[in-house]
mmCIF file of C-alpha atoms in Angstrom:
data_model
loop_
_atom_site.group_PDB
_atom_site.id
_atom_site.type_symbol
_atom_site.label_atom_id
_atom_site.label_comp_id
_atom_site.label_asym_id
_atom_site.label_seq_id
_atom_site.Cartn_x
_atom_site.Cartn_y
_atom_site.Cartn_z
ATOM 1 C CA UNK A 1474 -8.035 -14.089 -20.291
ATOM 2 C CA UNK A 1475 -11.053 -11.587 -20.029
ATOM 3 C CA UNK A 1476 -13.590 -12.490 -17.355
ATOM 4 C CA UNK A 1477 -16.889 -10.366 -16.824
ATOM 5 C CA UNK A 1478 -16.577 -8.571 -13.102
ATOM 6 C CA UNK A 1479 -20.470 -8.272 -11.221
ATOM 7 C CA UNK A 1480 -21.196 -5.337 -13.322
ATOM 8 C CA UNK A 1481 -20.939 -6.895 -16.588
ATOM 9 C CA UNK A 1482 -17.734 -5.361 -17.596
ATOM 10 C CA UNK A 1483 -14.733 -7.255 -19.187
ATOM 11 C CA UNK A 1484 -11.905 -7.517 -16.910
ATOM 12 C CA UNK A 1485 -8.295 -8.835 -18.170
ATOM 13 C CA UNK A 1486 -7.446 -11.102 -15.276
ATOM 14 C CA UNK A 1487 -3.643 -11.885 -16.542
ATOM 15 C CA UNK A 1488 -3.287 -8.421 -17.168
ATOM 16 C CA UNK A 1489 -4.015 -7.571 -13.751
ATOM 17 C CA UNK A 1490 -2.073 -10.538 -12.486
ATOM 18 C CA UNK A 1491 1.027 -9.142 -14.692
ATOM 19 C CA UNK A 1492 0.514 -5.587 -13.342
ATOM 20 C CA UNK A 1493 0.729 -6.310 -10.089
ATOM 21 C CA UNK A 1494 3.879 -8.549 -10.127
ATOM 22 C CA UNK A 1495 5.396 -6.033 -11.867
ATOM 23 C CA UNK A 1496 4.703 -3.470 -9.116
ATOM 24 C CA UNK A 1497 5.934 -5.812 -6.142
ATOM 25 C CA UNK A 1498 9.107 -6.698 -8.216
ATOM 26 C CA UNK A 1499 9.660 -2.884 -8.627
ATOM 27 C CA UNK A 1500 10.097 -2.993 -4.892
ATOM 28 C CA UNK A 1501 13.688 -4.676 -5.530
ATOM 29 C CA UNK A 1502 14.971 -1.476 -6.365
ATOM 30 C CA UNK A 1503 15.347 1.162 -3.616
ATOM 31 C CA UNK A 1504 14.324 4.426 -5.236
ATOM 32 C CA UNK A 1505 11.130 2.577 -5.561
ATOM 33 C CA UNK A 1506 10.667 1.060 -2.536
ATOM 34 C CA UNK A 1507 11.350 4.596 -0.877
ATOM 35 C CA UNK A 1508 8.738 6.171 -2.983
ATOM 36 C CA UNK A 1509 6.210 3.626 -1.850
ATOM 37 C CA UNK A 1510 6.934 3.825 1.709
ATOM 38 C CA UNK A 1511 7.033 7.831 1.229
ATOM 39 C CA UNK A 1512 3.570 7.399 -0.328
ATOM 40 C CA UNK A 1513 2.490 5.283 2.566
ATOM 41 C CA UNK A 1514 3.797 7.692 5.228
ATOM 42 C CA UNK A 1515 1.801 10.719 3.123
ATOM 43 C CA UNK A 1516 -1.266 8.775 3.206
ATOM 44 C CA UNK A 1517 -1.029 7.487 7.076
ATOM 45 C CA UNK A 1518 -0.516 11.191 8.027
ATOM 46 C CA UNK A 1519 -3.865 11.662 7.726
ATOM 47 C CA UNK A 1520 -4.763 9.182 10.327
ATOM 48 C CA UNK A 1521 -2.276 10.407 13.240
ATOM 49 C CA UNK A 1522 -2.394 7.882 16.041
ATOM 50 C CA UNK A 1523 -3.683 4.911 13.974
ATOM 51 C CA UNK A 1524 -1.222 1.933 13.838
ATOM 52 C CA UNK A 1525 -0.701 0.325 10.561
ATOM 53 C CA UNK A 1526 -1.337 -3.569 9.724
ATOM 54 C CA UNK A 1527 0.087 -4.858 6.259
ATOM 55 C CA UNK A 1528 -2.725 -6.914 4.631
ATOM 56 C CA UNK A 1529 0.616 -9.188 2.381
ATOM 57 C CA UNK A 1530 4.012 -9.748 2.348
ATOM 58 C CA UNK A 1531 4.712 -7.477 0.022
ATOM 59 C CA UNK A 1532 3.118 -4.601 1.974
ATOM 60 C CA UNK A 1533 5.070 -6.022 4.873
ATOM 61 C CA UNK A 1534 8.227 -4.494 3.532
ATOM 62 C CA UNK A 1535 7.032 -1.383 2.639
ATOM 63 C CA UNK A 1536 5.406 -0.735 5.836
ATOM 64 C CA UNK A 1537 9.009 -1.639 7.589
ATOM 65 C CA UNK A 1538 10.659 0.871 5.162
ATOM 66 C CA UNK A 1539 7.953 3.464 5.934
ATOM 67 C CA UNK A 1540 8.409 2.840 9.789
ATOM 68 C CA UNK A 1541 12.475 3.933 9.130
ATOM 69 C CA UNK A 1542 11.346 6.946 7.346
ATOM 70 C CA UNK A 1543 8.360 8.088 10.053
ATOM 71 C CA UNK A 1544 9.504 6.686 13.582
ATOM 72 C CA UNK A 1545 6.151 7.817 15.165
ATOM 73 C CA UNK A 1546 4.171 5.288 12.867
ATOM 74 C CA UNK A 1547 3.530 2.072 14.516
ATOM 75 C CA UNK A 1548 1.862 -1.276 14.068
ATOM 76 C CA UNK A 1549 -0.331 -1.585 16.896
ATOM 77 C CA UNK A 1550 -3.460 -2.960 15.720
ATOM 78 C CA UNK A 1551 -5.875 -3.185 18.893
ATOM 79 C CA UNK A 1552 -7.283 0.435 18.314
ATOM 80 C CA UNK A 1553 -7.747 2.869 15.392
ATOM 81 C CA UNK A 1554 -5.778 0.939 12.403
ATOM 82 C CA UNK A 1555 -4.650 1.504 8.866
ATOM 83 C CA UNK A 1556 -5.171 -1.801 6.995
ATOM 84 C CA UNK A 1557 -2.253 -1.131 4.017
ATOM 85 C CA UNK A 1558 -1.517 -3.217 0.739
ATOM 86 C CA UNK A 1559 0.570 -1.981 -2.315
ATOM 87 C CA UNK A 1560 -1.977 -3.794 -4.959
ATOM 88 C CA UNK A 1561 -5.859 -3.718 -4.891
ATOM 89 C CA UNK A 1562 -7.570 -5.810 -7.448
ATOM 90 C CA UNK A 1563 -10.499 -7.243 -5.255
ATOM 91 C CA UNK A 1564 -10.123 -6.487 -1.786
ATOM 92 C CA UNK A 1565 -9.394 -9.797 -0.572
ATOM 93 C CA UNK A 1566 -6.420 -9.500 1.280
ATOM 94 C CA UNK A 1567 -7.767 -6.104 2.550
ATOM 95 C CA UNK A 1568 -10.713 -7.864 3.938
ATOM 96 C CA UNK A 1569 -8.842 -11.090 5.349
ATOM 97 C CA UNK A 1570 -6.479 -8.580 7.318
ATOM 98 C CA UNK A 1571 -9.714 -6.274 8.622
ATOM 99 C CA UNK A 1572 -11.506 -9.679 9.605
ATOM 100 C CA UNK A 1573 -8.573 -10.851 11.497
ATOM 101 C CA UNK A 1574 -8.218 -7.699 13.439
ATOM 102 C CA UNK A 1575 -12.149 -7.351 14.387
ATOM 103 C CA UNK A 1576 -11.992 -11.233 15.286
ATOM 104 C CA UNK A 1577 -9.152 -10.048 17.571
ATOM 105 C CA UNK A 1578 -11.828 -7.657 19.264
ATOM 106 C CA UNK A 1579 -11.061 -4.352 17.156
ATOM 107 C CA UNK A 1580 -13.882 -2.637 17.265
ATOM 108 C CA UNK A 1581 -12.072 0.786 16.329
ATOM 109 C CA UNK A 1582 -12.041 2.569 12.887
ATOM 110 C CA UNK A 1583 -10.434 0.574 10.082
ATOM 111 C CA UNK A 1584 -9.293 2.525 7.098
ATOM 112 C CA UNK A 1585 -7.856 0.933 4.111
ATOM 113 C CA UNK A 1586 -4.933 2.216 2.069
ATOM 114 C CA UNK A 1587 -3.861 0.963 -1.197
ATOM 115 C CA UNK A 1588 -1.212 2.376 -3.556
ATOM 116 C CA UNK A 1589 -1.834 0.645 -6.998
ATOM 117 C CA UNK A 1590 -5.214 0.158 -8.109
ATOM 118 C CA UNK A 1591 -5.644 -2.885 -10.703
ATOM 119 C CA UNK A 1592 -8.721 -2.383 -11.555
ATOM 120 C CA UNK A 1593 -10.445 1.057 -12.912
ATOM 121 C CA UNK A 1594 -9.619 3.959 -10.378
ATOM 122 C CA UNK A 1595 -12.452 5.998 -11.047
ATOM 123 C CA UNK A 1596 -15.017 3.859 -9.048
ATOM 124 C CA UNK A 1597 -14.922 4.294 -5.351
ATOM 125 C CA UNK A 1598 -13.389 1.223 -3.507
ATOM 126 C CA UNK A 1599 -15.679 -0.448 -1.017
ATOM 127 C CA UNK A 1600 -14.466 -3.543 1.486
ATOM 128 C CA UNK A 1601 -17.378 -4.457 3.775
ATOM 129 C CA UNK A 1602 -14.882 -5.039 6.630
ATOM 130 C CA UNK A 1603 -13.447 -1.299 6.404
ATOM 131 C CA UNK A 1604 -14.718 2.115 7.189
ATOM 132 C CA UNK A 1605 -13.091 3.359 3.890
ATOM 133 C CA UNK A 1606 -10.641 2.775 1.376
ATOM 134 C CA UNK A 1607 -8.177 5.526 0.262
ATOM 135 C CA UNK A 1608 -6.127 5.097 -2.873
ATOM 136 C CA UNK A 1609 -2.710 6.898 -2.689
ATOM 137 C CA UNK A 1610 -0.251 7.552 -5.416
ATOM 138 C CA UNK A 1611 2.751 5.248 -5.003
ATOM 139 C CA UNK A 1612 4.585 7.594 -7.563
ATOM 140 C CA UNK A 1613 5.102 10.339 -4.781
ATOM 141 C CA UNK A 1614 8.276 12.423 -5.237
ATOM 142 C CA UNK A 1615 11.321 11.886 -3.659
ATOM 143 C CA UNK A 1616 11.936 15.435 -2.947
ATOM 144 C CA UNK A 1617 10.704 18.819 -4.222
ATOM 145 C CA UNK A 1618 12.601 19.898 -7.065
ATOM 146 C CA UNK A 1619 14.177 22.677 -5.423
ATOM 147 C CA UNK A 1620 15.412 20.309 -2.697
ATOM 148 C CA UNK A 1621 19.083 19.030 -2.776
ATOM 149 C CA UNK A 1622 19.516 15.415 -1.674
ATOM 150 C CA UNK A 1623 21.221 12.140 -2.415
ATOM 151 C CA UNK A 1624 19.351 9.324 -3.931
ATOM 152 C CA UNK A 1625 22.047 6.570 -3.531
ATOM 153 C CA UNK A 1626 25.209 6.307 -1.488
ATOM 154 C CA UNK A 1627 27.543 3.543 -2.581
ATOM 155 C CA UNK A 1628 29.982 2.196 0.396
ATOM 156 C CA UNK A 1629 33.148 0.670 -0.761
ATOM 157 C CA UNK A 1630 35.236 -0.847 1.744
ATOM 158 C CA UNK A 1631 38.546 -3.210 1.778
ATOM 159 C CA UNK A 1632 37.353 -6.635 2.014
#
């Protein structure tokens, strides 16, 4: 289903919804969830001391994994905060989460971070309630090529 956006460009709404759903389903695999969590940790590291607030239930899952990878990451939302979501199509979820923070009295800087823009990523993303929106690649590498490590560990027990 093609629809025109505010600028008159055609947008494939069904395609956007399908791509967003695929990204969410990918996070059922531990390696994909870890990559998203690492991408969030990487992006949030530029905003030291900021709390991180999930804008959607899917973002909460990634945020939980990110907090395990980076124990200093916290979810306090009464000061400078990052509003995080996995997918970005129109910014509604980011705007609602930011509005909730503002309504609770948070007058500090609010930064948006998204991992997967479902629209043209070449244009700047602007969400009125946020000071800026940062798009971070969700395809962060698990480790450098020269580093060793284990991606998955299987534990077998007697049952």
